[in-house]
Amino acid sequence: MKRLLLTAVLACSATALADVRVGVIVSGTGPAASLGIPERNTVALLPQTIAGQKIVYTILDDASDTTAAVTAARKLVQENKVDLLIGTTTTPASLAMIDVAAESKTPMISLAASESIIKPVDARRSWVFKTPQTDALMAAAIVAHMASTGVKTVGYIGFNDAYGEGWLAELQKSAAARGLKVVATERYARTDTSVTGQVLKVVAARPDAVLIGASGVPAVLPQKALKDRGYAGKIYQTHGVANADFLRVGGKDVEGAILPAGPVLVADQLPATNPNRKVGLAYVNLYEGKYGQGSVSTFGAHLWDAGLVMQKAIPQALKKAKPGTPEFRSALRDAIEGTRNVIGAHGIFNYGPSDHLGLDARSRVMVQVVNGTWKLLK
Amino acid sequence: MDIFDPSIFPILTADGLTNGAVYALLSLALVLVFAVTRVIFVPQGEFVMFGALTLAALQQGKVPGTLNFVLALLLIATVLNVVRALRAGDGRAAGLSVLWAALGGGALWGVTHALAGAGTPLWVQVLLTLLLVVPQGPLLYRVVFEPLRNATVLVLLIASVALHLALTGLGLAFFGAEGSRTPAFAQGNAQIGGVTLSLQSLLVIGVSALLMLGLALFFGRTLAGKALRATAVNRLGARLVGIRPEAAGALAFTLAALIGTLSGLLIGPSIAIGYDSGFLIGLKGFVGAIIGGLVSFPAAAVGALLVGLIESYASFSLSQWKEVIVFTLILPVLLWRSLSTRHHDEEEE
C-alpha cells in the first residue's frame, strides 16, 4: 500500500514537473483596460516551450482592482502552483501583490510604472522585478528636454488620482534639480466634461511649457482646451498617451505634443545601429500580424519584455532544479536578478541585487506628434 | 488671479451653464423615471455613453455593438411577452408580439447594416444612433424593471445598480477600452457681450432649452404626458382611471433613453467619452435631481444648472477639491429637505 501511494505521488509529481507554470495577471477590464488588453493579447505571442520545457500560461483579469489582484495572485500561487508571476498592470495592485510573491517565494515581474514597486530592494522586494520605465526616468527626460529648449517655467495639469499625483511629484523633483519653476498645478478627473477653469488658471500663470499628467484618451481634453484659449507655449504629455487611440481621438487638437516614450513606439524610425530597433520591429510585426494593422501599443511591449527576461532566465533555473519546486522558484529569481544585456522592445535590461528596474536612459526617446503620427525627435 | 476677474468670470459662467444644461437634462430624466416607476435610475449616464459611442462607431464605418444588444433585448422582451400572453391563454397576442418583434428587429438590422458604411451624412448617423439606443429604454424596462414593479424602492435601486454595472461592462465589450470623440455639429465661435463662446456650447444650451420646452409642452398638453403626470402623482389613482402603469413606465424609460442619448450626442464633440464616462455625468445630474427632491422638474433643472456653475468655479479656484465640493452639495440640501418637507411613507397600493 505504501509503495502504491509512493508511486502514485511520484507519477503525479512527474506529470506536474514536466511543465513550467507562469501566472499572468492583467487589468483586462476597469479603468486600466486600455493598458491591460494589449498586455493580455501579447501573452498569446510568447513561446509555448522554452529549452524543451512546455510553458503553461494562466491569465487572470484583476479588473484594475487591488483586492482582485491579490486574490488572483493567491489563487495562482496556491492552486495553479505557478513558478513565475507576471503582472499586474497598475501600481497599487502591483504593490499589494508584493506580499503574495514574498510569502510564497515566487518571483514576480510587474508591468506597472511606479518606482516604489522595486525600490528599495528589501527582503520582500527581492522577489519583485519590473519592466516598464519609472515615472522618474520619464519625468527626468521631459525636464531635460524642457531645459535644453530654454523653458524656464512649467505649468502642470493632471489627473486627480495616483497617476496625476505621481507625475506631479516627479515633475517637481526633476524641475527643482534643473532650476525650473512649476508655476501652476491643476487637477481634473478622467471623466470631466470640461477643464476650462483649470486651463484658464494655467494660462494666466504664463508658463513657457505645460505638462499634462494624464493617460489615454482623456489626456486630449486639456490640450484641446489650452489651444482653444490660445496658449502658444510647448505642450508636453506623458508616455501614458502613447497609443493609437490618443492620435485617433485627438486629431488636430494634439498636434505638436511632445512626450517621452519607449523606443518601441517609433521602432521603424530608430537608426539601424540602435539595438532596440530589431526587437521592437519584430514585436510590432508579430502583434499586428495577429491583431491587425495599427493595433500595437507600447503597453503590450512591457509584457513582451517580461517574456524576453523570462526566456533568458528559465533555462538557467532548469539546470538547478525541477519546475514546481521552491528550489526552482528560488533559482529562477536568482537567474532573473542575473539578467545582463537582454535587449527588449523598451530598452536593455541589466538587473542586479540593488536594481530591479534594470533600465537606463536608453529606454526612452522623445517623440512629437507631427501630422497625426509619432515622430522621433533628434 | 481672482475668480471675479472680468476676463475670467463670464467664460467660467458660460462653461458652467453648458455643462449644467446637460446635467439638467439628465436630472429631468431621473426625476421623471423616479416619479413614474420609483426606480432611481443609476444607468442614466450609460445612455449618454451609448449615444456618443454608437455615433463614434458609425463615424468609423463600423456596425456598433449596440445593434446586437438591442436585438438581444428585443428577443428577451418578446419571450417574456409571449410567455405572459400564452399563460393568459391569448395565442393571438403572442403571435402578434413575435411578428412585431421580428419585423422591428429585422428592419433595424437591415437599416443599420445598410447605413453603417462610411460616407453617410452626419444627420443620418444621428438618427440611426437614436434608433439604436432609444429603444433600449423601454426594452430594459420590460426586461428588468417591469417584472419588479411591485418591489420596494430598495430592491429597484439594487437592480438599477446591477444594471449600471452590466451596461458599463457591455460598453467595454462593444467599444473597447479607449474612448472616442464625435465630430462637432457646429464649428467656430460667436461673440456675445464681449465673451467668446464656441458655437458648439451655444448649440448644447439651445438644444437643451428646446428639449425642456418640449417636455413641458408634452406634460402640459398631450394625453400621454398627462397620463405620466397622473401616474407620478398617484399610481393607484391613475390605474383607477384607466392608465396602465406598464405603459406609463415604458414611456418614462423611452423619454429617459431619448434624453440620455441626446445628451451624449451633445457632449460627444467636446470631450472624449469612454465606456466608463457615463456614471459620473449621470451622478452630477442626480445631484441636481436631489436638489429638486426627486419630484420637482423645475427645481431639478435649476439644481443641475447650479451643479454645473459650482463645478466650473470650483475647477478654477480649487481644482483638486472640485469633486468634493460638487458632491458635498448634497448634504446641506438633504438636511434642508428632511427638515422642511413633511415625511410621508411609501405609497400604498
XYZ file of C-alpha atoms in Angstrom, chain B residues 70 86 128 140 145 149 192 209 302:
9
model
C -30.875 45.998 -28.705
C -49.792 32.231 -23.518
C -29.629 55.917 -36.690
C -34.721 47.451 -20.407
C -37.950 46.636 -14.053
C -42.822 46.666 -10.447
C -21.909 87.610 -27.139
C -33.626 74.531 -23.669
C -32.193 74.708 -11.560
